[in-house]
Amino acid sequence: MTLKVSALEPTCAAVIRLDPQCEHEGIRAAQLTDGTYLLVGNLVNTATGSGSIAICHLNEYGDTISTRQYGSSGALWTLTDWCATINGWMLAGIVDSLGNTSGAIWQIDSAGQLINRYRFHVRKLDDALQTTWTKDYNVRLGQLLDAEQVPDSSYLFTGYLLDQGDTSGCLFVLHTDLLGDSLWLRKYFGNGWASGASLAQLQSGFVVAGATSVSSVSPSDRFVVRCNEPGDSLWTRSLGTANQERIHDILPVEDDCLLLVGESASQLDVTKFDSSGSLLWSHTHMAGLNDRGKHAFQTAEGNYAIVGTAGAGSGSSAFYFLVMTCFSCGNCATKTVRR
């Protein structure tokens, strides 16, 4: 197989370390109307078991303008997803306080001030940020890692679950109606704790990506599953061997192609597939030891921005942020960002 490698030339790159006592995990980022960026991630103090959520405001070159943290004493706040609202942001994640774990959602205004906190499994808010419904799902063990609203306004959820009667966890996709009631549930990779990390709606059906064999004792590799609207698998692709390779985010790009961001061999990895599942190219960036790409989005200039973690688990991890161009030509020299 001929593997095309894109230039991925960074126009903005930043490694941000807020607290030397904490592990850093970059989760999401967005570009504001003035061209600056917001990066959101987790800080975890491994000595105390407590942690907070951090938001970093960056200029167009990746320099830090300001930072803000959210958390409470003795609790571990962990962010899994966020979305923009009319007047701010909604942060979704997990709170673990003295061994009691629950889902959570935090409402933050445009100035970064924490407005409200909720505990939930799945919670639907209206335009006025009022709760319209909540749902609990009866499984032995599970986690929702991504959600997508489809054109008919129903919802798709993905993550992993260990359901009643199952012997191993699996990736699942749950389709619910407007009120959160289940329409169907599909399971994929039912052997080895497969986990869906990101789901994207396409013109016909959807695509879900993540990792297989995710556990403390088993290695993992990256995968992509392309499905039709009822959730039937059209094709499946996997990459990697026994080196903890994972996909954390998937972004539909030009010509019905798919951009996948994650980690491979301790480096931030960006991979591109065409609409039929053929691998076009794969490229890695390294800012430190154990780097991870967590989220990709397109900037107003048409470039692609990646947010993630540099040096995960090293005791001196940092947020990693870069903006890259030339995602499709495949004929230019490569460049690795070190900072």
Short mmCIF file of C-alpha atoms in Angstrom, two decimals:
data_model
loop_
_atom_site.label_atom_id
_atom_site.label_comp_id
_atom_site.label_asym_id
_atom_site.label_seq_id
_atom_site.Cartn_x
_atom_site.Cartn_y
_atom_site.Cartn_z
CA MET A 1 0.00 0.00 0.00
CA THR A 2 1.24 3.50 -0.84
CA LEU A 3 0.79 5.84 2.08
CA LYS A 4 0.47 9.54 1.30
CA VAL A 5 1.82 11.91 3.95
CA SER A 6 0.51 15.46 4.16
CA ALA A 7 2.57 18.51 5.13
CA LEU A 8 0.43 19.50 8.14
CA GLU A 9 2.35 22.77 8.39
CA PRO A 10 1.50 24.44 11.74
CA THR A 11 0.60 28.11 11.77
CA CYS A 12 -0.10 28.09 15.52
CA ALA A 13 1.31 25.76 18.17
CA ALA A 14 1.26 25.94 21.95
CA VAL A 15 2.26 23.71 24.86
CA ILE A 16 0.54 25.03 28.01
CA ARG A 17 1.39 23.89 31.54
CA LEU A 18 -0.76 25.48 34.26
CA ASP A 19 0.19 23.50 37.37
CA PRO A 20 3.35 21.35 37.71
CA GLN A 21 1.54 19.23 40.33
CA CYS A 22 -1.18 18.18 37.87
CA GLU A 23 -1.59 15.98 34.84
CA HIS A 24 -3.03 17.93 31.89
CA GLU A 25 -5.50 16.59 29.32
CA GLY A 26 -6.65 18.84 26.48
CA ILE A 27 -10.26 18.02 25.53
CA ARG A 28 -11.84 20.63 23.23
CA ALA A 29 -11.09 23.94 21.51
CA ALA A 30 -12.96 26.55 19.48
CA GLN A 31 -12.18 29.73 17.57
CA LEU A 32 -13.93 32.94 18.61
CA THR A 33 -15.17 35.65 16.22
CA ASP A 34 -12.07 37.79 16.87
CA GLY A 35 -9.77 35.01 15.66
CA THR A 36 -8.56 33.97 19.13
CA TYR A 37 -9.07 30.49 20.57
CA LEU A 38 -10.53 28.81 23.65
CA LEU A 39 -8.96 25.56 24.83
CA VAL A 40 -10.69 23.45 27.48
CA GLY A 41 -9.13 20.58 29.41
CA ASN A 42 -8.69 18.71 32.68
CA LEU A 43 -6.17 19.13 35.50
CA VAL A 44 -5.73 16.14 37.84
CA ASN A 45 -3.57 16.13 40.97
CA THR A 46 -2.51 12.50 41.19
CA ALA A 47 -1.28 12.96 44.78
CA THR A 48 -4.60 14.19 46.19
CA GLY A 49 -7.03 12.67 43.68
CA SER A 50 -8.70 16.04 43.14
CA GLY A 51 -8.96 17.87 39.86
CA SER A 52 -10.47 20.78 38.00
CA ILE A 53 -11.54 21.90 34.55
CA ALA A 54 -9.47 24.66 32.92
CA ILE A 55 -10.24 27.08 30.10
CA CYS A 56 -7.33 28.83 28.35
CA HIS A 57 -7.85 31.87 26.13
CA LEU A 58 -5.15 31.96 23.40
CA ASN A 59 -4.32 34.61 20.80
CA GLU A 60 -4.03 33.77 17.12
CA TYR A 61 -0.40 32.64 17.60
CA GLY A 62 -1.12 30.33 20.55
CA ASP A 63 0.10 32.66 23.31
CA THR A 64 -1.93 32.52 26.55
CA ILE A 65 -4.12 35.58 27.18
CA SER A 66 -5.88 34.32 30.30
CA THR A 67 -6.90 31.12 32.11
CA ARG A 68 -9.75 30.08 34.38
CA GLN A 69 -10.32 26.94 36.46
CA TYR A 70 -13.45 25.30 37.85
CA GLY A 71 -13.60 22.74 40.65
CA SER A 72 -14.31 22.15 44.32
CA SER A 73 -12.13 20.99 47.19
CA GLY A 74 -11.76 17.23 47.48
CA ALA A 75 -13.62 16.47 44.24
CA LEU A 76 -12.40 15.32 40.85
CA TRP A 77 -14.03 17.31 38.04
CA THR A 78 -13.52 15.71 34.63
CA LEU A 79 -14.66 17.17 31.30
CA THR A 80 -15.74 14.82 28.49
CA ASP A 81 -17.47 17.21 26.07
CA TRP A 82 -18.65 20.81 25.58
CA CYS A 83 -20.79 22.81 23.19
CA ALA A 84 -21.42 26.47 22.46
CA THR A 85 -24.73 28.13 23.42
CA ILE A 86 -26.16 31.53 22.64
CA ASN A 87 -24.56 33.24 25.62
CA GLY A 88 -21.77 30.91 26.68
CA TRP A 89 -20.93 27.22 26.90
CA MET A 90 -22.23 23.98 28.35
CA LEU A 91 -19.59 21.65 29.78
CA ALA A 92 -20.47 17.99 30.31
CA GLY A 93 -18.46 15.51 32.33
CA ILE A 94 -18.10 13.60 35.58
CA VAL A 95 -17.84 14.56 39.26
CA ASP A 96 -16.22 12.09 41.66
CA SER A 97 -16.48 13.16 45.31
CA LEU A 98 -15.40 10.72 48.03
CA GLY A 99 -16.01 7.75 45.76
CA ASN A 100 -19.48 8.85 44.64
CA THR A 101 -19.40 9.30 40.87
CA SER A 102 -22.09 10.89 38.72
CA GLY A 103 -22.50 12.64 35.40
CA ALA A 104 -22.56 16.42 35.45
CA ILE A 105 -23.17 19.46 33.30
CA TRP A 106 -21.87 22.98 33.95
CA GLN A 107 -23.29 26.17 32.43
CA ILE A 108 -20.72 28.95 31.86
CA ASP A 109 -21.43 32.46 30.55
CA SER A 110 -19.43 34.25 27.84
CA ALA A 111 -17.11 35.75 30.48
CA GLY A 112 -16.27 32.30 31.83
CA GLN A 113 -18.31 32.60 35.02
CA LEU A 114 -19.91 29.41 36.32
CA ILE A 115 -23.71 29.90 36.34
CA ASN A 116 -25.23 26.50 37.18
CA ARG A 117 -24.27 22.93 37.96
CA TYR A 118 -26.40 19.85 37.33
CA ARG A 119 -26.03 16.13 38.00
CA PHE A 120 -27.40 13.94 35.22
CA HIS A 121 -27.07 10.94 32.98
CA VAL A 122 -28.60 12.59 29.92
CA ARG A 123 -30.17 16.03 30.23
CA LYS A 124 -31.91 18.06 27.50
CA LEU A 125 -31.92 21.87 27.81
CA ASP A 126 -34.04 24.32 25.82
CA ASP A 127 -32.85 27.63 24.32
CA ALA A 128 -33.39 29.31 27.68
CA LEU A 129 -31.13 26.64 29.25
CA GLN A 130 -34.09 25.15 31.13
CA THR A 131 -34.26 21.39 31.59
CA THR A 132 -36.91 19.77 29.39
CA TRP A 133 -36.14 16.15 30.27
CA THR A 134 -33.60 13.80 31.86
CA LYS A 135 -33.08 10.11 31.27
CA ASP A 136 -31.32 7.33 33.18
CA TYR A 137 -30.30 4.20 31.32
CA ASN A 138 -30.17 0.87 33.16
CA VAL A 139 -26.81 -0.75 32.37
CA ARG A 140 -24.30 -2.49 34.62
CA LEU A 141 -21.49 -0.13 33.61
CA GLY A 142 -21.31 2.52 30.92
CA GLN A 143 -20.17 5.94 29.85
CA LEU A 144 -21.51 8.39 27.27
CA LEU A 145 -18.56 9.91 25.43
CA ASP A 146 -20.17 11.77 22.52
CA ALA A 147 -23.59 12.95 21.37
CA GLU A 148 -24.89 14.17 18.01
CA GLN A 149 -28.22 15.62 16.95
CA VAL A 150 -29.35 14.28 13.56
CA PRO A 151 -31.41 16.18 10.94
CA ASP A 152 -34.79 14.99 12.28
CA SER A 153 -33.76 16.43 15.70
CA SER A 154 -33.41 13.02 17.32
CA TYR A 155 -30.14 12.08 19.02
CA LEU A 156 -27.25 9.64 18.65
CA PHE A 157 -25.01 8.74 21.60
CA THR A 158 -21.84 6.66 21.68
CA GLY A 159 -19.41 5.36 24.30
CA TYR A 160 -19.05 1.98 25.94
CA LEU A 161 -21.28 -0.19 28.07
CA LEU A 162 -21.35 -3.42 29.96
CA ASP A 163 -25.02 -4.32 29.73
CA GLN A 164 -27.08 -6.73 31.78
CA GLY A 165 -25.97 -10.27 30.92
CA ASP A 166 -22.84 -9.18 29.00
CA THR A 167 -19.40 -10.59 29.87
CA SER A 168 -17.32 -7.86 28.19
CA GLY A 169 -17.86 -4.21 27.40
CA CYS A 170 -18.56 -3.01 23.88
CA LEU A 171 -18.89 0.09 21.77
CA PHE A 172 -22.52 1.12 21.40
CA VAL A 173 -24.56 3.65 19.46
CA LEU A 174 -27.90 4.63 21.00
CA HIS A 175 -30.56 6.40 18.93
CA THR A 176 -33.23 8.24 20.91
CA ASP A 177 -36.23 10.33 19.98
CA LEU A 178 -36.77 13.98 20.93
CA LEU A 179 -37.66 12.99 24.49
CA GLY A 180 -34.69 10.71 25.04
CA ASP A 181 -36.62 7.45 24.69
CA SER A 182 -34.62 4.72 22.98
CA LEU A 183 -35.43 3.93 19.33
CA TRP A 184 -32.63 1.41 18.85
CA LEU A 185 -29.31 0.34 20.31
CA ARG A 186 -26.47 -1.14 18.23
CA LYS A 187 -23.39 -2.81 19.68
CA TYR A 188 -20.06 -3.20 17.85
CA PHE A 189 -16.83 -4.99 18.81
CA GLY A 190 -18.43 -6.94 21.64
CA ASN A 191 -15.22 -8.60 22.78
CA GLY A 192 -12.49 -6.60 24.49
CA TRP A 193 -13.96 -3.43 25.97
CA ALA A 194 -14.35 -1.48 22.74
CA SER A 195 -15.20 2.18 23.25
CA GLY A 196 -16.68 4.75 20.89
CA ALA A 197 -15.04 8.16 21.45
CA SER A 198 -16.50 10.29 18.65
CA LEU A 199 -19.54 10.19 16.39
CA ALA A 200 -20.22 12.32 13.30
CA GLN A 201 -23.39 12.64 11.26
CA LEU A 202 -22.92 12.30 7.47
CA GLN A 203 -25.26 12.94 4.53
CA SER A 204 -26.41 9.33 4.71
CA GLY A 205 -25.90 7.66 8.06
CA PHE A 206 -23.06 8.30 10.48
CA VAL A 207 -19.51 7.30 11.36
CA VAL A 208 -18.18 6.38 14.80
CA ALA A 209 -14.53 6.06 15.84
CA GLY A 210 -12.62 5.05 18.93
CA ALA A 211 -10.53 2.17 20.22
CA THR A 212 -10.85 -1.56 20.73
CA SER A 213 -9.52 -3.60 23.66
CA VAL A 214 -9.52 -0.59 26.00
CA SER A 215 -8.72 -1.87 29.49
CA SER A 216 -5.97 -1.78 32.09
CA VAL A 217 -4.57 -5.11 30.94
CA SER A 218 -5.14 -5.09 27.18
CA PRO A 219 -3.65 -3.01 24.36
CA SER A 220 -5.85 -1.05 21.99
CA ASP A 221 -5.95 -0.09 18.34
CA ARG A 222 -7.79 2.60 16.39
CA PHE A 223 -10.96 1.88 14.48
CA VAL A 224 -13.64 3.53 12.32
CA VAL A 225 -17.14 2.14 11.68
CA ARG A 226 -19.27 3.60 8.87
CA CYS A 227 -23.00 2.95 9.37
CA ASN A 228 -26.23 3.63 7.52
CA GLU A 229 -29.13 5.46 9.17
CA PRO A 230 -30.52 2.33 10.94
CA GLY A 231 -27.08 1.69 12.45
CA ASP A 232 -26.03 -1.25 10.27
CA SER A 233 -22.28 -1.39 9.64
CA LEU A 234 -21.28 -0.61 6.02
CA TRP A 235 -17.54 -0.95 6.53
CA THR A 236 -15.04 -1.15 9.38
CA ARG A 237 -11.38 -0.12 9.37
CA SER A 238 -8.76 -0.56 12.08
CA LEU A 239 -5.19 0.67 12.49
CA GLY A 240 -2.43 -0.19 14.89
CA THR A 241 -1.13 -3.05 16.96
CA ALA A 242 -0.34 -3.43 20.65
CA ASN A 243 0.89 0.09 21.43
CA GLN A 244 -2.13 1.82 22.96
CA GLU A 245 -3.36 3.44 19.77
CA ARG A 246 -6.68 5.27 19.98
CA ILE A 247 -8.88 7.71 18.10
CA HIS A 248 -10.48 10.46 20.17
CA ASP A 249 -12.20 12.64 17.56
CA ILE A 250 -13.46 12.38 13.99
CA LEU A 251 -14.15 15.31 11.66
CA PRO A 252 -15.85 15.11 8.22
CA VAL A 253 -13.84 17.19 5.73
CA GLU A 254 -13.84 17.93 1.99
CA ASP A 255 -14.90 15.32 -0.62
CA ASP A 256 -16.68 13.20 2.04
CA CYS A 257 -13.33 12.34 3.62
CA LEU A 258 -12.77 11.75 7.34
CA LEU A 259 -10.08 13.29 9.52
CA LEU A 260 -9.26 11.27 12.66
CA VAL A 261 -7.28 12.60 15.60
CA GLY A 262 -5.82 10.48 18.38
CA GLU A 263 -2.59 8.83 19.47
CA SER A 264 -0.19 6.30 18.01
CA ALA A 265 3.08 5.08 19.53
CA SER A 266 2.98 7.86 22.16
CA GLN A 267 2.59 10.58 19.53
CA LEU A 268 -0.33 12.79 18.49
CA ASP A 269 -1.70 11.19 15.33
CA VAL A 270 -3.77 12.64 12.46
CA THR A 271 -5.15 10.20 9.88
CA LYS A 272 -7.29 10.72 6.78
CA PHE A 273 -9.70 8.24 5.15
CA ASP A 274 -11.72 8.68 1.97
CA SER A 275 -15.48 8.02 1.81
CA SER A 276 -14.96 4.31 1.06
CA GLY A 277 -12.68 3.76 4.05
CA SER A 278 -9.38 3.75 2.15
CA LEU A 279 -6.42 5.19 4.06
CA LEU A 280 -5.10 8.33 2.32
CA TRP A 281 -2.36 9.29 4.77
CA SER A 282 -1.34 9.23 8.41
CA HIS A 283 0.99 11.66 10.19
CA THR A 284 2.28 12.07 13.74
CA HIS A 285 3.36 15.08 15.80
CA MET A 286 5.39 14.93 19.00
CA ALA A 287 5.70 17.71 21.58
CA GLY A 288 6.82 15.45 24.43
CA LEU A 289 6.35 11.94 25.77
CA ASN A 290 2.93 10.31 25.37
CA ASP A 291 1.13 12.94 23.26
CA ARG A 292 -2.58 12.67 22.47
CA GLY A 293 -4.85 14.43 20.01
CA LYS A 294 -8.33 14.90 21.48
CA HIS A 295 -10.27 17.24 19.19
CA ALA A 296 -10.14 18.73 15.66
CA PHE A 297 -12.07 21.63 14.17
CA GLN A 298 -11.88 23.88 11.13
CA THR A 299 -10.88 27.52 11.62
CA ALA A 300 -12.44 30.53 9.89
CA GLU A 301 -9.41 30.61 7.56
CA GLY A 302 -10.06 27.05 6.40
CA ASN A 303 -7.16 25.51 8.34
CA TYR A 304 -7.51 22.70 10.86
CA ALA A 305 -6.84 23.06 14.58
CA ILE A 306 -5.91 20.19 16.89
CA VAL A 307 -6.11 20.25 20.69
CA GLY A 308 -4.68 17.56 22.92
CA THR A 309 -2.11 16.66 25.56
CA ALA A 310 1.68 16.68 25.53
CA GLY A 311 3.49 14.35 27.92
CA ALA A 312 0.43 12.51 29.27
CA GLY A 313 1.23 10.57 32.43
CA SER A 314 4.79 11.91 32.65
CA GLY A 315 4.23 14.09 35.72
CA SER A 316 4.82 17.25 33.68
CA SER A 317 2.06 17.08 31.07
CA ALA A 318 0.72 20.12 29.24
CA PHE A 319 -2.08 21.18 26.93
CA TYR A 320 -1.04 20.86 23.28
CA PHE A 321 -2.59 23.08 20.61
CA LEU A 322 -1.64 23.53 16.96
CA VAL A 323 -3.19 24.87 13.76
CA MET A 324 -2.18 23.16 10.52
CA THR A 325 -2.59 23.71 6.79
CA CYS A 326 -2.17 21.58 3.65
CA PHE A 327 -4.33 18.63 4.66
CA SER A 328 -4.99 17.29 1.20
CA CYS A 329 -2.06 17.71 -1.20
CA GLY A 330 0.04 14.87 0.21
CA ASN A 331 3.13 15.98 -1.70
CA CYS A 332 4.89 18.36 0.71
CA ALA A 333 7.54 17.80 3.33
CA THR A 334 6.44 17.02 6.86
CA LYS A 335 7.16 19.06 9.97
CA THR A 336 7.05 18.01 13.61
CA VAL A 337 6.30 20.64 16.22
CA ARG A 338 8.55 20.71 19.28
CA ARG A 339 8.24 23.40 21.90
#
